[in-house]
CSV table of C-alpha atoms and ligand atoms in Angstrom, one decimal:
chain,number,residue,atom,x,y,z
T,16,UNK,CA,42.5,-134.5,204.9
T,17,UNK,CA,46.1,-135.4,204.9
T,18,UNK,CA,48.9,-133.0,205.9
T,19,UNK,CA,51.8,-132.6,203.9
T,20,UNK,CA,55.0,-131.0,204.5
T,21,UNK,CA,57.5,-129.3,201.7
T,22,UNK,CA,59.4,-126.3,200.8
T,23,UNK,CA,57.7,-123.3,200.6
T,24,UNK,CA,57.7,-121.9,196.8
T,25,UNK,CA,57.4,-118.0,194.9
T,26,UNK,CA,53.4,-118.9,194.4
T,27,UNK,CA,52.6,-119.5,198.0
T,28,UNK,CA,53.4,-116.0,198.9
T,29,UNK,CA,50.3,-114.2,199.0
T,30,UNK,CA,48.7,-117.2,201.4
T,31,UNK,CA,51.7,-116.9,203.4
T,32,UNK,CA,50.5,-113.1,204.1
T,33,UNK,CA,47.6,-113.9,204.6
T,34,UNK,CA,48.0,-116.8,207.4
T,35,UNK,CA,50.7,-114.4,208.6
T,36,UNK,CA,48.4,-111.5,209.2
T,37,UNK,CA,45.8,-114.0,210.8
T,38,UNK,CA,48.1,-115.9,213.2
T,39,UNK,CA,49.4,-112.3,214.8
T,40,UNK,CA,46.1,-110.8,214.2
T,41,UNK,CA,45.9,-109.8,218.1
T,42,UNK,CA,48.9,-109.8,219.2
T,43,UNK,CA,52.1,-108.3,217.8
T,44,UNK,CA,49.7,-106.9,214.6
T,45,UNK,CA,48.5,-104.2,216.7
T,46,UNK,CA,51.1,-102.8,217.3
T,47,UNK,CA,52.4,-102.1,213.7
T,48,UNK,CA,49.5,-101.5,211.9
T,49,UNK,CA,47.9,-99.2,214.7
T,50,UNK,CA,44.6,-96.7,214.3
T,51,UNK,CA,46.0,-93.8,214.1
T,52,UNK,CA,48.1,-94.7,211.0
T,53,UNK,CA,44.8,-96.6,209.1
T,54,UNK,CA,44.2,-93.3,207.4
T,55,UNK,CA,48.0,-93.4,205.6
T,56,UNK,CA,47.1,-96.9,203.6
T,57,UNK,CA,47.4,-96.6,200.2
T,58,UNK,CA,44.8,-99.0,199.4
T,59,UNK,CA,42.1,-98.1,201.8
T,60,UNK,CA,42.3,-101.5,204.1
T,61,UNK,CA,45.1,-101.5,206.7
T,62,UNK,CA,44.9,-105.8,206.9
T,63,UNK,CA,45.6,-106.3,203.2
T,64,UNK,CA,48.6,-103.7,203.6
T,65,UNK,CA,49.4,-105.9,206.2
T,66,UNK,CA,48.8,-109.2,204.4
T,67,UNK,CA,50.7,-108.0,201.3
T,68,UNK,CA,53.9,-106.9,203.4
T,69,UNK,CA,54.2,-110.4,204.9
T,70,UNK,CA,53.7,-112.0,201.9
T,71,UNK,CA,56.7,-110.0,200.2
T,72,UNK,CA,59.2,-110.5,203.2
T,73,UNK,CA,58.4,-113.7,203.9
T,74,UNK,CA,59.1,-114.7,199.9
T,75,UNK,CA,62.3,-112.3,199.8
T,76,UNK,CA,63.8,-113.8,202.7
T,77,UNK,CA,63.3,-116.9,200.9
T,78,UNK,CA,65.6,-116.0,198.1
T,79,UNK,CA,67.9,-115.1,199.6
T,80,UNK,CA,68.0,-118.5,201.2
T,81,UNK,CA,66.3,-118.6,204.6
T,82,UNK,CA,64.6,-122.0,205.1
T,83,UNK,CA,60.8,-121.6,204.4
T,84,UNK,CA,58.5,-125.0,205.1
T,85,UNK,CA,55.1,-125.0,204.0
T,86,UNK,CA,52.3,-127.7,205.3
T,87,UNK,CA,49.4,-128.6,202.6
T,88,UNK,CA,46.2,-129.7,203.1
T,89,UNK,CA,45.7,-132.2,200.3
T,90,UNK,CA,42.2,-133.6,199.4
T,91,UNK,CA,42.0,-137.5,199.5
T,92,UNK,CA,40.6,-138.1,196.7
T,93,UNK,CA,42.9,-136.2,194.0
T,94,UNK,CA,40.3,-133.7,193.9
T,95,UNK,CA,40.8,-129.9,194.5
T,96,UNK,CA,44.2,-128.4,194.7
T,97,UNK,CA,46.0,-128.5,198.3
T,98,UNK,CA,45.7,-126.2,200.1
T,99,UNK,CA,48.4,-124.0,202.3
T,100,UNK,CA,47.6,-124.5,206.3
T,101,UNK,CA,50.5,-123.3,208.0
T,102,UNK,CA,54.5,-121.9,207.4
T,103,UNK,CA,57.7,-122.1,209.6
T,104,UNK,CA,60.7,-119.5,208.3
T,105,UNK,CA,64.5,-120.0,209.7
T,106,UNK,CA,68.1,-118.4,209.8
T,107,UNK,CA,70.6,-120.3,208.8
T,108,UNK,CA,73.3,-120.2,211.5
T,109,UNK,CA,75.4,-116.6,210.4
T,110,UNK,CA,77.8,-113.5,211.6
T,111,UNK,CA,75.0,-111.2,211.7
T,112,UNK,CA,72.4,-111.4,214.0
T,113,UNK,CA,68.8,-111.9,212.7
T,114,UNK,CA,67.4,-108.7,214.1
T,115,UNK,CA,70.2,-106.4,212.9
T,116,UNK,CA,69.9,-108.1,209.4
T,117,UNK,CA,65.9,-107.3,210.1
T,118,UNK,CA,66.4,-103.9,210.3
T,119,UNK,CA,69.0,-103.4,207.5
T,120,UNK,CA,65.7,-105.7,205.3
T,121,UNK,CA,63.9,-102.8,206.0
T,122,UNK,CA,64.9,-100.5,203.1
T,123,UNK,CA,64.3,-103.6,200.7
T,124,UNK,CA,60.9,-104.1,201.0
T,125,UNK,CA,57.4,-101.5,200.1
T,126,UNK,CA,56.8,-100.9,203.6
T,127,UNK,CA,52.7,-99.7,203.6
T,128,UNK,CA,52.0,-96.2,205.3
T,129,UNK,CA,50.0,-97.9,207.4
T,130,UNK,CA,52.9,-100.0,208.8
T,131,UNK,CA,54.4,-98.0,212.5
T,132,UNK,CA,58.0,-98.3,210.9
T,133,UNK,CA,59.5,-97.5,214.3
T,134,UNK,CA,57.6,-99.9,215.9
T,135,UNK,CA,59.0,-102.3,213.5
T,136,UNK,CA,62.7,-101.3,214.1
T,137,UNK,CA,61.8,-100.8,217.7
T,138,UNK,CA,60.8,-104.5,218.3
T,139,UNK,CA,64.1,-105.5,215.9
T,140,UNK,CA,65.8,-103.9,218.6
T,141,UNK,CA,64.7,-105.6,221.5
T,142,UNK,CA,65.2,-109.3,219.5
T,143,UNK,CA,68.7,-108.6,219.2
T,144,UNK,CA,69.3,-107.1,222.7
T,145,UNK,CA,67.3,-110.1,224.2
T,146,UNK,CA,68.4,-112.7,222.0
T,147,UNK,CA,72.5,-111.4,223.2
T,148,UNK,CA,71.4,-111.7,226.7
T,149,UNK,CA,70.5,-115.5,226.2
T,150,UNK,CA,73.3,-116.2,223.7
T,151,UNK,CA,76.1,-114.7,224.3
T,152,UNK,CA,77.2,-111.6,221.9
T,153,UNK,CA,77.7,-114.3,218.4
T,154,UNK,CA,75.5,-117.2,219.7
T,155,UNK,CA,73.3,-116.8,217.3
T,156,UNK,CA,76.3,-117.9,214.5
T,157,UNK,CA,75.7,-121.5,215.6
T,158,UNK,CA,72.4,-122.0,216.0
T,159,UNK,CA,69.9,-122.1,213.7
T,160,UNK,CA,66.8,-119.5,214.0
T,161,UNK,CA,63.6,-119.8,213.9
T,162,UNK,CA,62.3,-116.4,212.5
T,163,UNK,CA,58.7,-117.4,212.3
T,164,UNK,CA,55.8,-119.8,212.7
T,165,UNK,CA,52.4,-119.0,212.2
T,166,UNK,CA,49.7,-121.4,211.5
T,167,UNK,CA,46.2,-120.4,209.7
T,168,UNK,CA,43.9,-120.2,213.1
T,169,UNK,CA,41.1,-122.1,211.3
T,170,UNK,CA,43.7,-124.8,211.5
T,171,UNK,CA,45.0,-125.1,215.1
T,172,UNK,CA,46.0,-127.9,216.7
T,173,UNK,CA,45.6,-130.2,214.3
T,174,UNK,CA,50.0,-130.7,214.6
T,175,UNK,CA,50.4,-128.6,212.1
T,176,UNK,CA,53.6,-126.2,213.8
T,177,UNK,CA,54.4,-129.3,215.6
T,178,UNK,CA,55.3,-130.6,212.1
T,179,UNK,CA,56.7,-127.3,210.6
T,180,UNK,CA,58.8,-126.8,214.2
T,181,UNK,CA,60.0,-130.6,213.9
T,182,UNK,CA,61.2,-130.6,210.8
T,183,UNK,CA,63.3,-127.7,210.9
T,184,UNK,CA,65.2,-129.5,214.2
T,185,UNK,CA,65.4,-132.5,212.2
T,186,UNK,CA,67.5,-129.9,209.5
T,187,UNK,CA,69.2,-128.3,212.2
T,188,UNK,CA,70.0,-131.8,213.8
T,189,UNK,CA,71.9,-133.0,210.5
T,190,UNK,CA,73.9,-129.9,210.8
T,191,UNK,CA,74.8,-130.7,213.6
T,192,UNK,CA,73.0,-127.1,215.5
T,193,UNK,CA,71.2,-126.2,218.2
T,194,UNK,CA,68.5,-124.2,217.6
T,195,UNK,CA,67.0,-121.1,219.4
T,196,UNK,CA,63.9,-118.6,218.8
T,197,UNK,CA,61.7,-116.4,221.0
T,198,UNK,CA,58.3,-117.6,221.6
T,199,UNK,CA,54.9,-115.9,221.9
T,200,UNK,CA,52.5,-117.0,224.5
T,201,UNK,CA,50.6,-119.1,222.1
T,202,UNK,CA,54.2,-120.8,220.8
T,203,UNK,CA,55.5,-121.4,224.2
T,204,UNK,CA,53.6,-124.5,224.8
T,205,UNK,CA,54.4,-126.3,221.4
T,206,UNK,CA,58.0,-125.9,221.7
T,207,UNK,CA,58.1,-126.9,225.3
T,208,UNK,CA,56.6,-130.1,224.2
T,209,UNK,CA,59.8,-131.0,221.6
T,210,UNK,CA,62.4,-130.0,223.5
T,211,UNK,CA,62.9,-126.4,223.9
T,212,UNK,CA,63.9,-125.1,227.3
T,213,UNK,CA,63.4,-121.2,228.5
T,214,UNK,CA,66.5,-119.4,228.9
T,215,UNK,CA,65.5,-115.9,231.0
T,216,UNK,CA,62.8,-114.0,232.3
T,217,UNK,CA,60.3,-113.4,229.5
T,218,UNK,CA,60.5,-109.9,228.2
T,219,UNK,CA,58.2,-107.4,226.8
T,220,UNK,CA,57.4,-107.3,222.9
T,221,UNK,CA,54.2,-105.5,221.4
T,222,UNK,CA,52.8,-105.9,225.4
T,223,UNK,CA,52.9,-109.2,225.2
T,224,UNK,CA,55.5,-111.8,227.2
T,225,UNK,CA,57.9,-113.1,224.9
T,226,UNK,CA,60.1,-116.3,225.9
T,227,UNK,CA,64.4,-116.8,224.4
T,228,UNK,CA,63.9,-120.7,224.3
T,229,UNK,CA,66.6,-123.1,223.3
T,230,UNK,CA,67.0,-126.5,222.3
T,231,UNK,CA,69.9,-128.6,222.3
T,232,UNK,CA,71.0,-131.1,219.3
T,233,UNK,CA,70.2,-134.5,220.7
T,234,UNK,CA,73.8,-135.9,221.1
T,235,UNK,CA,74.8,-132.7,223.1
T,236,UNK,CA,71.8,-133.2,225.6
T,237,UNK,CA,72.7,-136.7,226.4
T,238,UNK,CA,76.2,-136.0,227.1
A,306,LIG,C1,51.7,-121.4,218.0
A,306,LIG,C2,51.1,-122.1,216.8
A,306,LIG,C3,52.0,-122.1,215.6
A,306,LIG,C4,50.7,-123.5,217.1
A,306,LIG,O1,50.2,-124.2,215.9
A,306,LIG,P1,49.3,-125.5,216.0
A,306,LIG,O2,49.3,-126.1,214.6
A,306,LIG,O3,48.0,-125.2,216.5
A,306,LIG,O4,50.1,-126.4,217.0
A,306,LIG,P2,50.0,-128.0,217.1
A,306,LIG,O5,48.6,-128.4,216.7
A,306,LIG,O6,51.1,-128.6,216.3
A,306,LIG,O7,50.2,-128.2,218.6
A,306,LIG,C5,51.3,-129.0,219.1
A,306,LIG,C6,51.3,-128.9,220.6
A,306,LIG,O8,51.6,-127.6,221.0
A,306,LIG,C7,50.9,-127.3,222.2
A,306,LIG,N1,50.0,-126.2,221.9
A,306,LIG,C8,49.6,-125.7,220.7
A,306,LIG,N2,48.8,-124.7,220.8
A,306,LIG,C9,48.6,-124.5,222.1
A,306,LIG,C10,47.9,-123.6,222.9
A,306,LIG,N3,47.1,-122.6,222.3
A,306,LIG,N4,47.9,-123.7,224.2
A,306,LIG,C11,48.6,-124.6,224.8
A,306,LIG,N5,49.4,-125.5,224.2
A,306,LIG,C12,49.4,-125.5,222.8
A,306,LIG,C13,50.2,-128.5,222.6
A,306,LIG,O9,51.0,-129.3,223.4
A,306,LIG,C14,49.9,-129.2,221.3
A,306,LIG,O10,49.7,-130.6,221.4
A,306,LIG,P3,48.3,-131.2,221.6
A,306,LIG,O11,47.4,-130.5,220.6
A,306,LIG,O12,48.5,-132.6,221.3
A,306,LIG,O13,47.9,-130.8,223.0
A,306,LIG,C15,49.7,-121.4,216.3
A,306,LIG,O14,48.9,-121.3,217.5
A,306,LIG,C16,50.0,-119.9,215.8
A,306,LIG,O15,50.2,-119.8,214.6
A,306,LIG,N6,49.8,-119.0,216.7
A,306,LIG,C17,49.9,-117.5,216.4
A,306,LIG,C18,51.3,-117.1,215.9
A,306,LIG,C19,52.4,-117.5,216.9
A,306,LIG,O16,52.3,-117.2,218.1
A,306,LIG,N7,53.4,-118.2,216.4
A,306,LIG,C20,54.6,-118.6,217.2
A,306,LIG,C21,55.6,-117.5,217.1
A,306,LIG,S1,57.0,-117.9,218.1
């Protein structure tokens, strides 16, 4: 079925958890919502805590104007409704570093017992320290951010983040920004392929190796 690209919208929150949840299911997931916490949930299943606090921060950083791409799924033939396969979330280029703002976002949102709040704030922490050791102390103002990707795994590699990635350079082009983000493992290879570079040695986050990864606006890279 053809994929379609557009901006994300208040009703595509919940999926947004959801595929949010899935795509960090074994990875950075484990680390926030861990065992010893499952008992605090208040509704008796740590992953839909988890899903529902995605959904809500994904949708409030929305509002307050963070870029937020959805892809579709639409059926051929008119039939069905679409169907949400995949979301990419930016920072607008700004004085505050992503991270810092992260952690001041945390008092805004229901944050589920379950949830490892220091972890959270913990991990925050390293983002800003790491992403000031590629960029410089106020890099970050001029580049635009990409806060997260995740795809539904049912759905991989069908170019689905390669679209949602694209088209936020494309943006970020027009602006006339560079971009930057740190990668996961899984990510790495997708943004190596349009044009991201690694900036330092990968770094630790939730266990796993994380990447800083640039990528220049095309007229600077040819100059
Ligand atoms: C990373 C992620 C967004 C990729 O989504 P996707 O829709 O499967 O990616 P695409 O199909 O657009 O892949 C584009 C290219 O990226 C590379 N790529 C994607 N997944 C890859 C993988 N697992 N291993 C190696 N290369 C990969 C390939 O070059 C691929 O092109 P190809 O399929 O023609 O070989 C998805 O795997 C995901 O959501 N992972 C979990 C969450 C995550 O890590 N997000 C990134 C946070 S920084």
């Amino acid at each position: 079925m053809p994929l379609q690209l557009r901006p994300a919208q208040d009703a595509d929150g919940a999926k947004l958890g959801l595929i949010g949840r899935d795509a960090f299911r074994d990875t950075l997931s484990r680390s926030f919502f861990p065992p010893h916490l499952y008992s605090k949930s208040e509704t008796g299943d740590p992953s839909l805590d988890e899903a529902q606090w995605r959904a809500a921060r994904t949708m409030r950083r929305m509002r307050d104007g963070k870029p937020t791409f959805v892809v579709v799924d639409v059926p051929e033939d008119g039939s069905g409704a679409e169907e949400v396969v995949g979301f990419a979330q930016w920072e607008l280029p700004q004085a505050t570093p992503p991270a810092s703002e992260a952690v001041a976002e945390v008092d805004k949102d229901t944050l589920p017992g379950s949830l490892d709040q220091e972890k959270l704030i913990e991990m925050y922490a390293i983002l800003e320290k790491e992403t000031k050791r590629a960029l410089g102390p106020d890099g970050h103002s001029k580049m635009w951010y990409l806060l997260l990707l995740a795809v539904d795994p049912t759905q991989y590699r069908r170019g689905i983040g390669r679209m949602l990635v694209q088209h936020g350079l494309d943006q970020a082009a027009k602006a006339g920004k560079d971009a930057f983000l740190v990668a996961t493992p899984n990510g790495r290879g997708l943004y190596l392929s349009v044009g991201f570079c690694d900036m330092e040695e990968p770094f630790l986050l939730g266990g796993t190796p994380h990447y800083s990864m640039l990528w220049r606006k095309p007229d600077s890279t040819s100059a």
